[in-house]
Amino acid sequence: MEYKISNRLRTGAIILMILGALGVGYGFMDSHSVNEDNITEFLANEGHHDGAHATEAHGSEAEHGETLSEVEADHGHGAEAEVEGHELSHEEHVLHQIHNRPYAALYVAAFFFFMIALGVLAFYAIQYAAQAGWSPVLFRVMEGITAYVLPGGLIVLAIILVADSHIFIWMDENVVAHDALIQNKSSWLDKTWFLIRGLIFVGGWSAYRHFSRKFSVAQDLADVNDKSYFKKNFRISAAFLVFYIYTESMMSWDWIMSVDPHWFSTLFGWYVFASMFVSGITVIALITIYLKSKGLLTFVNNSHIHDLAKFMFGISIFWTYLWFSQFMLIWYANIPEEVTYYITRIEDYNLPFFGMVALNFLFPLLLLMNSDYKRIPWFVVMTGVVILFGHYLDIFNMIMPATVGDRWFIGIPEIGSILFFAGLFIFIVFTSLGKHPLLAKGNPFVKESEHFHY
Amino acid sequence: MEASKVIHAIYTDDDVLMAAVKTVRAEKHHIEDVFTPFPVHGLDKAMGLAPTRLAITAFLYGCVGLSVATLMMNYIMIEDWPQDIGGKPSFSFLENMPAFVPIMFELTVFFAAHLMVITFYMRSRIWPFKTAENPDPRTTDDHFLMEIAVHNNEEALTSLLKGTGAVEINIVDKDEDAH
């Protein structure tokens, strides 16, 4: 079962990248058209918007009393507004948010596609370590997707380097100098140390990916009685999973949680993990269904699709469980230093914040509960698209409130960034899929997997 | 009932039983029942039994549980006596909903699970002190038994079942009241 990326798909991916790059470029130009000289004028033109916002805020202030004034001060970069003796004027504050937007849009999309590849890598390692009998026919699809781990991870790190304090306020020395809370965390939140950590994470993940792919291909060519490459893969997968669960957790503190350096949550690493895991599994299902529709995966039957859809269903519920646990504990105790995180999201991001719960929980719950529906490809594709959009919104909700505050919109910079990284992802993944046969025939479980029937 | 006589074909291996069921079905004889000591994978399909609808009932029971929890919490906490308990906003159900979710979840699971189990008992007619319906005690240990109604075709059926590898074939007068 040989596969080569078709010209149409390659051209499509390149067009997506070009369109995306134009959108990203436009986002940067557009945001820099507002600067110190014309910000006052810009805000005056927006008068009606501010007016509406003020009444709305006033209306709810009666109900929520003191919390709201705190929230108002904590829009966007909480750190900035609260800094003692370093108060920003309203204009400066808004200007920062406008300038942050294209960086944040790029970062959200880059992280989203990177996390899909990383989630697939974790799923792949679990299948090896558990010696799963159903999934070896899907290993080459997974290996293709994980080809994006290394470039994707490096791109995320590069964006962090370039965007600097546009995304991570603790990278701004002026802010840190006036902020006792960040100073206390500066032994961890230090730019050099942050980058070293990032390189260790990406290095470790892509090293595992490199060797597991190498052993998997070598096993195909090895003698029938020689299972040494499979055993090697089993061992490194088990070791990788230990490394992964630590580094994934630390990565989520670094790359996501530290955009709000005043806030912390203990189950955040798991929460990010659930998000990447379910997106990864969804993409495995989508690409499998795509390749099968081309007649390239004749050994994949609808029981395999059924199993993937069950994982999509189950992990969606797991994600919701973690989302709700984090939200409900903080909502219930209502401790001011924690609860601002959710207040900014509920006040300014009401629709994306609760909309993603509907997309990530209600849709998969109701659509994939029926056993028969999990075997219908177009049904799985439809649910998969909803899940992926929901998890993009999830990352959007994590990053945007800290960088652009209430000045968010899913417009040209955001859509451009998604198109760009979608094109890059498709290009890298499908090129990698074409490099080796689509059936890992050397795997000792592959016969069982081909006859898998549920 | 016309079929007062039934034939009991006994097998000692589940693979032989499966093949026998397929043969008997192909010959268009009606299989009354099959008794096995453990679940035989694919037997229901081979016998042509309709799929169970138990999962659908469970979903509906879950919906009932969710409604019970929601209506109960809404009545008690919001409508009947909306006290201020530790500053929780009991002005409307939605505002205080996160606090109710654990109960809503548990009652959904509770109703779905228990009512489904009770449905299963009722549909399979199982209860304490029920007289066992087993035609041969060996079928709870290591034998498999296929029961076929006889319609004046004893010889034909016996020879057919002999050919399928039955170790024992008995013709039994069936007492309808035993069920």
XYZ file of C-alpha atoms in Angstrom:
633
model
C 0.000 0.000 0.000
C 2.133 2.783 -1.246
C 0.989 6.333 -0.928
C 2.352 9.501 -2.469
C 1.015 12.928 -1.656
C -1.076 13.908 -4.648
C -0.303 17.087 -6.552
C -3.744 18.404 -5.755
C -3.220 17.987 -2.043
C 0.247 19.533 -2.185
C -1.001 22.503 -4.180
C -3.947 22.853 -1.803
C -1.600 22.902 1.196
C 0.643 25.509 -0.434
C -2.358 27.692 -1.298
C -3.506 27.458 2.325
C -0.036 28.528 3.499
C 0.087 31.472 1.103
C -3.425 32.653 1.983
C -2.585 32.209 5.650
C 0.683 34.099 5.367
C -1.159 36.979 3.655
C -3.718 36.984 6.472
C -0.980 36.995 9.116
C 0.850 39.805 7.320
C -2.339 41.811 7.101
C -2.892 41.231 10.833
C 0.499 42.718 11.699
C 0.061 45.699 9.373
C -3.446 46.366 10.605
C -2.487 46.264 14.279
C 0.491 48.573 13.720
C -1.668 51.120 11.926
C -2.727 52.088 15.448
C 0.174 53.652 17.391
C 0.935 56.211 20.130
C 0.073 59.105 17.800
C -3.409 58.103 16.769
C -4.595 55.904 19.645
C -6.692 58.681 21.210
C -8.398 59.296 17.889
C -8.880 55.553 17.409
C -10.564 55.212 20.776
C -12.759 58.269 20.134
C -14.012 56.699 16.893
C -14.911 53.635 18.894
C -16.941 55.734 21.310
C -20.177 53.883 20.807
C -18.460 50.608 21.613
C -17.046 51.905 24.881
C -20.369 53.402 25.801
C -22.161 50.120 25.375
C -19.459 48.375 27.347
C -19.723 50.824 30.211
C -23.477 50.381 30.634
C -23.154 46.659 30.455
C -20.461 46.685 33.094
C -22.527 49.023 35.214
C -25.565 46.793 34.972
C -23.780 43.746 36.271
C -21.856 45.702 38.874
C -25.029 46.027 40.895
C -25.179 42.262 41.187
C -21.578 41.359 41.600
C -20.490 44.282 43.707
C -16.834 44.341 44.545
C -15.546 41.536 42.308
C -16.196 43.500 39.173
C -14.048 46.509 39.926
C -11.212 44.112 40.501
C -11.929 42.459 37.201
C -11.981 45.732 35.365
C -8.484 46.383 36.608
C -7.443 42.927 35.503
C -8.469 42.969 31.866
C -5.852 41.569 29.629
C -2.461 41.659 31.229
C -3.470 41.480 34.837
C 0.107 42.100 35.764
C 0.315 45.367 33.889
C -2.657 47.031 35.428
C -1.967 46.051 39.002
C 1.668 47.040 39.105
C 2.277 49.564 41.811
C 3.696 52.862 40.648
C 3.588 51.651 37.074
C -0.032 52.311 36.218
C -0.690 52.288 32.515
C -3.005 54.819 31.034
C -6.069 53.460 29.293
C -4.582 54.351 25.896
C -1.324 52.518 26.541
C -3.207 49.508 27.814
C -5.446 49.302 24.737
C -2.473 49.879 22.434
C -0.683 46.883 23.958
C -3.736 44.714 23.434
C -4.058 45.788 19.800
C -0.392 45.092 19.142
C -0.508 41.733 20.923
C -3.343 40.393 18.800
C -1.498 39.158 15.666
C 1.198 37.527 17.835
C -1.370 35.802 19.978
C -3.385 34.688 16.938
C -0.266 33.153 15.438
C 0.677 31.511 18.703
C -2.750 29.949 19.305
C -2.831 28.386 15.828
C 0.802 27.218 16.030
C 0.250 25.612 19.406
C -3.015 24.027 18.317
C -1.480 22.152 15.381
C 1.622 21.268 17.379
C -0.461 19.846 20.195
C -2.351 17.587 17.744
C 0.929 15.998 16.693
C 2.080 15.665 20.306
C -1.253 14.117 21.330
C -0.910 11.551 18.552
C 2.628 10.786 19.718
C 1.350 10.056 23.227
C -1.454 7.881 21.822
C 1.044 6.002 19.669
C 3.349 5.359 22.618
C 0.416 4.108 24.686
C -0.583 1.679 21.926
C 2.966 0.297 21.893
C 3.359 0.131 25.651
C -0.052 -1.514 26.061
C 0.690 -3.905 23.175
C -2.717 -3.086 21.766
C -3.987 -5.640 19.280
C -6.392 -3.434 17.372
C -4.286 -0.443 16.392
C -1.096 -1.577 14.556
C -2.796 -1.095 11.169
C -3.056 2.593 12.085
C 0.593 2.990 13.188
C 1.816 4.420 9.895
C -0.959 7.016 9.929
C 0.075 8.003 13.454
C 3.762 8.097 12.490
C 2.864 10.388 9.612
C 1.070 12.813 11.902
C 3.866 12.843 14.482
C 6.265 14.027 11.781
C 4.923 17.468 12.709
C 6.183 17.273 16.324
C 9.687 18.565 15.617
C 8.948 21.413 13.165
C 5.776 22.327 15.045
C 7.534 22.467 18.420
C 10.388 24.567 17.061
C 7.915 26.964 15.436
C 6.087 27.431 18.730
C 9.407 28.189 20.462
C 10.388 30.578 17.667
C 7.109 32.465 17.961
C 7.644 32.742 21.718
C 11.131 34.164 21.103
C 9.892 36.709 18.581
C 6.677 37.666 20.352
C 8.439 37.936 23.722
C 6.405 40.156 26.061
C 3.612 40.468 23.511
C 2.439 37.112 24.822
C 4.385 36.540 28.037
C 4.217 39.631 30.186
C 6.857 38.247 32.592
C 9.420 38.574 29.793
C 9.126 42.364 30.143
C 11.771 43.447 32.671
C 9.967 46.715 33.432
C 6.901 44.838 34.520
C 8.825 42.339 36.609
C 10.727 45.141 38.359
C 7.449 46.445 39.759
C 5.713 43.149 40.371
C 6.523 41.309 43.594
C 4.419 38.289 42.592
C 6.346 37.678 39.375
C 9.645 38.388 41.138
C 8.891 35.503 43.461
C 8.485 33.222 40.455
C 11.462 34.553 38.518
C 13.665 31.562 39.326
C 11.318 29.531 37.102
C 10.016 32.257 34.791
C 13.375 33.247 33.388
C 13.749 33.619 29.648
C 16.975 31.646 29.158
C 15.896 28.866 31.451
C 12.491 28.865 29.721
C 14.101 28.327 26.321
C 16.436 25.622 27.614
C 13.440 23.815 29.067
C 11.531 24.224 25.811
C 14.404 22.756 23.820
C 14.677 19.823 26.237
C 10.964 19.093 25.852
C 10.937 19.316 22.074
C 14.258 17.451 21.865
C 13.009 14.577 24.014
C 9.716 14.230 22.185
C 11.212 14.347 18.713
C 14.026 11.960 19.717
C 11.413 9.388 20.731
C 9.521 10.057 17.523
C 12.671 9.634 15.436
C 13.658 6.311 16.993
C 10.187 4.802 17.147
C 9.685 5.543 13.460
C 13.115 4.141 12.676
C 12.491 0.909 14.613
C 9.000 0.558 13.169
C 10.342 0.739 9.612
C 13.299 -1.513 10.479
C 10.903 -4.131 11.856
C 9.208 -4.294 8.436
C 12.481 -5.216 6.779
C 13.707 -7.539 9.537
C 13.518 -11.330 9.443
C 10.120 -12.851 10.338
C 11.526 -14.352 13.537
C 13.414 -11.233 14.558
C 11.240 -9.135 16.826
C 14.083 -7.134 18.374
C 12.973 -3.814 16.869
C 9.489 -4.293 18.236
C 10.941 -4.957 21.696
C 13.108 -1.862 21.432
C 10.073 0.162 20.467
C 8.142 -1.249 23.403
C 10.889 -0.216 25.828
C 11.410 3.287 24.500
C 7.649 3.828 24.416
C 7.339 2.990 28.087
C 10.264 5.293 28.905
C 8.856 8.037 26.696
C 5.505 7.953 28.484
C 7.227 8.673 31.806
C 9.217 11.510 30.235
C 6.133 12.782 28.450
C 3.843 13.060 31.433
C 6.385 15.199 33.310
C 7.398 17.375 30.387
C 3.853 17.815 29.102
C 2.837 19.116 32.494
C 5.781 21.523 32.676
C 5.212 22.573 29.080
C 1.641 23.530 29.934
C 2.855 25.733 32.816
C 5.471 27.326 30.599
C 3.801 27.755 27.258
C 0.245 28.374 28.392
C -0.268 29.008 32.083
C 2.524 31.593 32.311
C 0.608 33.960 30.021
C -1.255 34.711 33.260
C 1.724 34.805 35.616
C -0.428 35.797 38.610
C -2.638 32.747 38.303
C -1.991 29.068 38.841
C -3.940 25.843 38.854
C -2.765 22.372 39.805
C -4.686 20.255 37.309
C -3.799 22.507 34.389
C -1.303 20.032 32.906
C -3.915 17.273 32.781
C -6.420 19.636 31.285
C -4.085 20.609 28.442
C -3.211 16.933 28.020
C -6.873 15.959 27.601
C -7.287 18.667 24.997
C -4.291 17.526 22.946
C -5.144 13.846 23.336
C -8.680 14.140 22.041
C -7.650 16.440 19.156
C -4.888 13.998 18.237
C -7.210 10.988 18.202
C -9.725 12.943 16.146
C -7.080 13.764 13.555
C -6.030 10.089 13.399
C -9.652 9.215 12.659
C -10.031 11.951 10.042
C -6.835 11.057 8.166
C -7.636 7.333 8.359
C -11.082 7.925 6.897
C -9.576 10.150 4.191
C -6.963 7.565 3.166
C -9.521 4.769 3.337
C -11.859 6.696 1.052
C -8.971 6.785 -1.440
C -8.858 2.981 -1.233
C -5.414 2.972 0.386
C -6.238 1.407 3.743
C -8.125 -1.717 2.683
C -6.998 -3.454 5.900
C -8.802 -0.875 8.052
C -12.394 -1.929 8.710
C -15.237 -0.137 10.406
C -14.367 -1.724 13.762
C -11.165 0.350 13.764
C -13.209 3.467 13.051
C -15.566 2.405 15.816
C -12.681 2.153 18.283
C -11.278 5.556 17.317
C -14.738 7.084 17.661
C -15.065 5.490 21.101
C -11.800 7.155 22.102
C -13.040 10.481 20.740
C -16.213 10.061 22.774
C -14.491 8.943 25.965
C -11.680 11.498 25.961
C -14.130 14.300 25.140
C -15.924 13.427 28.340
C -12.594 13.215 30.177
C -11.743 16.715 28.916
C -15.102 17.988 30.157
C -14.530 16.367 33.514
C -11.213 18.200 33.912
C -12.596 21.477 32.548
C -15.470 21.336 34.989
C -13.317 20.243 37.931
C -11.011 23.180 37.417
C -13.860 25.622 36.877
C -16.136 24.406 39.663
C -13.443 24.279 42.357
C -12.400 27.839 41.614
C -15.969 29.115 41.208
C -17.037 27.457 44.448
C -14.241 28.757 46.640
C -14.213 32.133 44.851
C -10.761 33.143 46.130
C -10.011 36.512 44.473
C -6.510 35.683 43.233
C -7.776 32.575 41.430
C -11.234 33.554 40.344
C -10.204 36.545 38.196
C -9.101 34.015 35.598
C -12.676 32.866 35.099
C -14.312 36.228 35.616
C -12.432 37.761 32.674
C -13.420 34.756 30.577
C -17.085 34.813 31.531
C -17.409 38.583 31.185
C -15.436 39.064 27.962
C -15.440 35.625 26.320
C -18.889 34.391 27.210
C -19.728 32.765 23.896
C -16.350 31.122 23.154
C -15.971 30.031 26.782
C -19.330 28.285 27.131
C -19.636 27.571 23.410
C -16.587 25.312 23.562
C -18.227 23.236 26.293
C -21.169 22.622 23.974
C -18.839 21.787 21.063
C -16.443 19.637 23.068
C -18.973 17.901 25.295
C -22.576 17.992 24.145
C -21.887 17.316 20.460
C -19.625 14.282 20.931
C -21.811 13.031 23.797
C -25.021 13.009 21.802
C -23.610 12.219 18.351
C -21.208 9.438 19.290
C -23.217 7.702 22.013
C -24.931 5.368 19.581
C -22.813 2.372 18.672
C -24.005 2.294 15.049
C -23.163 5.945 14.428
C -19.547 5.350 15.443
C -19.153 3.135 12.362
C -20.459 5.672 9.854
C -17.500 7.599 8.385
C -19.313 10.837 7.582
C -20.764 10.874 11.071
C -17.295 10.531 12.622
C -15.930 13.205 10.273
C -18.712 15.615 11.176
C -18.193 15.116 14.912
C -14.434 15.295 14.414
C -14.637 18.703 12.757
C -16.786 19.982 15.623
C -14.327 18.597 18.195
C -11.331 20.169 16.449
C -13.009 23.569 16.243
C -13.969 23.233 19.905
C -10.399 22.546 20.932
C -9.083 25.435 18.863
C -11.473 27.584 20.886
C -10.119 25.963 24.034
C -6.580 27.154 23.278
C -8.005 30.501 22.161
C -9.681 30.864 25.555
C -6.430 30.053 27.333
C -4.211 32.564 25.514
C -6.355 35.449 24.300
C -7.775 36.819 27.566
C -4.228 37.352 28.831
C -2.955 39.037 25.695
C -5.780 40.991 24.044
C -8.364 41.041 26.832
C -11.775 42.151 25.662
C -10.463 43.227 22.256
C -10.743 39.727 20.792
C -12.290 38.722 17.548
C -11.925 35.734 15.254
C -11.021 37.775 12.201
C -8.351 37.851 9.534
C -5.284 37.419 11.800
C -6.804 34.381 13.543
C -8.211 32.702 10.443
C -5.027 33.493 8.496
C -2.925 31.819 11.196
C -5.175 28.741 11.195
C -4.957 28.463 7.395
C -1.190 28.861 7.432
C -0.571 26.163 10.020
C -3.267 23.885 8.563
C -1.446 24.069 5.221
C 1.924 23.406 6.831
C 0.498 20.536 8.865
C -1.109 18.901 5.837
C 2.048 19.364 3.804
C 4.387 17.817 6.389
C 2.045 15.023 7.470
C 1.108 13.813 4.004
C 4.659 14.083 2.721
C 5.768 11.927 5.623
C 2.912 9.445 4.983
C 4.272 8.893 1.500
C 7.715 7.826 2.684
C 6.926 4.281 3.817
C 4.227 1.657 3.140
C 0.955 2.324 4.932
C 0.925 -1.059 6.667
C 3.475 -1.778 9.407
C 3.686 -5.390 8.311
C 6.557 -6.355 10.627
C 4.592 -5.633 13.770
C 3.832 -8.884 15.623
C 0.261 -7.732 16.305
C -0.533 -6.671 12.780
C -2.339 -9.911 11.836
C -4.569 -9.628 14.863
C -5.162 -6.000 14.027
C -6.111 -6.751 10.422
C -8.729 -9.206 11.651
C -9.872 -6.925 14.422
C -13.570 -7.114 14.770
C -15.710 -5.550 17.407
C -49.737 -25.444 22.097
C -49.226 -27.986 19.364
C -45.556 -28.579 20.128
C -45.849 -30.602 23.284
C -42.732 -32.524 22.342
C -39.271 -30.999 22.031
C -35.925 -32.430 21.071
C -32.843 -31.752 23.210
C -29.539 -32.006 21.385
C -26.525 -31.896 23.692
C -23.051 -30.775 22.634
C -19.762 -30.626 24.495
C -17.980 -27.906 22.524
C -19.041 -24.371 21.711
C -17.536 -24.410 18.190
C -19.518 -27.568 17.342
C -22.604 -25.931 18.815
C -22.139 -22.829 16.634
C -21.793 -24.953 13.504
C -24.873 -26.984 14.525
C -26.942 -23.832 15.075
C -26.010 -22.623 11.603
C -26.920 -25.995 10.034
C -30.266 -26.205 11.820
C -31.087 -22.637 10.809
C -30.144 -23.393 7.210
C -32.579 -26.347 7.275
C -35.295 -23.904 8.401
C -36.007 -25.523 11.745
C -37.037 -23.198 14.546
C -34.649 -23.243 17.518
C -36.657 -22.755 20.693
C -33.685 -22.038 22.922
C -30.010 -22.728 23.524
C -28.562 -23.317 27.007
C -24.848 -22.695 27.555
C -22.617 -22.525 30.646
C -20.965 -19.278 29.472
C -21.557 -16.577 26.839
C -20.681 -17.923 23.382
C -19.472 -15.054 21.233
C -21.606 -14.663 18.126
C -24.313 -17.152 19.178
C -27.036 -14.491 19.119
C -26.098 -13.561 15.570
C -26.023 -17.209 14.476
C -29.458 -17.775 16.024
C -30.765 -14.610 14.367
C -31.871 -12.996 17.613
C -32.889 -9.344 17.468
C -30.396 -6.906 19.045
C -31.140 -5.834 22.600
C -32.766 -2.462 23.229
C -31.501 -2.313 26.813
C -29.030 0.509 26.012
C -31.852 2.670 24.675
C -33.843 2.200 27.871
C -30.748 3.140 29.875
C -30.410 6.394 27.946
C -34.042 7.266 28.612
C -33.727 6.390 32.302
C -30.661 8.649 32.444
C -32.741 11.497 31.036
C -35.334 10.847 33.750
C -32.605 10.961 36.417
C -31.252 14.240 35.078
C -34.746 15.744 35.123
C -35.414 14.540 38.653
C -32.153 16.061 39.896
C -32.715 19.358 38.101
C -36.325 19.770 39.206
C -35.518 18.759 42.769
C -32.574 21.148 43.166
C -34.430 23.953 41.444
C -37.426 23.569 43.724
C -35.503 23.159 46.969
C -32.618 25.577 46.500
C -34.064 28.260 44.228
C -37.861 28.355 44.534
C -38.875 27.087 47.937
C -36.329 28.674 50.249
C -33.587 30.618 48.445
C -31.354 31.232 51.443
C -27.960 32.864 51.233
C -25.658 29.981 52.123
C -22.051 31.118 52.180
C -22.695 33.737 49.505
C -23.762 31.275 46.822
C -26.015 33.016 44.279
C -29.379 31.262 44.687
C -31.222 33.816 42.529
C -31.651 31.485 39.591
C -30.838 27.875 38.771
C -28.251 28.796 36.165
C -26.297 31.073 38.481
C -25.837 28.357 41.065
C -25.643 25.446 38.644
C -21.992 24.379 39.096
C -22.828 23.434 42.677
C -25.651 21.169 41.487
C -23.739 19.388 38.735
C -22.267 16.643 40.973
C -25.775 15.700 42.106
C -27.189 15.924 38.582
C -24.433 13.651 37.341
C -24.801 11.077 40.083
C -28.576 10.866 39.808
C -28.328 10.438 36.035
C -25.973 7.508 36.520
C -28.028 6.132 39.411
C -31.292 6.102 37.464
C -29.722 4.821 34.253
C -27.907 1.982 36.004
C -30.527 0.783 38.464
C -33.579 1.083 36.251
C -31.740 -0.646 33.431
C -30.798 -3.543 35.732
C -34.371 -3.845 36.951
C -35.581 -3.784 33.343
C -33.145 -6.555 32.592
C -34.479 -8.664 35.487
C -38.064 -8.136 34.412
C -37.469 -8.842 30.738
C -35.410 -11.967 31.526
C -37.870 -13.022 34.223
C -35.304 -13.378 37.018
C -36.157 -12.890 40.668
C -35.406 -14.486 44.049
C -37.153 -17.821 44.683
C -37.809 -18.281 41.000
C -37.807 -21.939 39.958
C -34.843 -22.623 37.681
C -35.807 -23.365 34.085
C -32.764 -25.397 33.276
C -33.619 -28.551 31.329
C -30.367 -30.314 32.223
C -28.050 -29.359 35.094
C -24.969 -30.238 33.028
C -25.549 -27.124 30.876
C -24.378 -24.968 33.772
C -21.062 -26.793 33.843
C -19.642 -28.098 30.572
C -22.489 -29.063 28.198
C -24.433 -27.101 25.594
C -28.072 -27.830 24.842
C -30.169 -26.904 21.813
C -33.940 -27.202 22.086
C -36.025 -27.666 18.933
C -39.778 -28.116 18.697
C -40.951 -31.380 17.106
C -43.732 -31.344 14.515
C -44.091 -35.061 13.586
C -40.595 -34.993 12.104
C -38.680 -36.830 14.809
C -36.613 -39.066 12.542
C -35.561 -36.318 10.155
C -34.574 -34.023 13.019
C -32.724 -36.753 14.895
C -30.627 -37.691 11.890
C -29.923 -34.046 11.120
C -28.754 -33.404 14.683
C -26.692 -36.599 14.739
C -24.851 -35.247 11.716
C -24.022 -31.987 13.500
C -22.017 -33.745 16.196
C -24.537 -33.953 19.037
C -23.326 -36.342 21.765
C -26.817 -37.006 23.054
C -30.305 -36.530 21.622
C -33.390 -36.754 23.846
C -37.017 -36.330 22.964
C -38.832 -34.767 25.866
C -42.484 -34.143 26.612
C -42.604 -30.501 27.373
C -44.708 -29.375 30.275
C -45.877 -25.909 29.296
C -46.728 -24.943 32.867
C -43.141 -25.323 33.995
C -42.316 -21.910 32.570
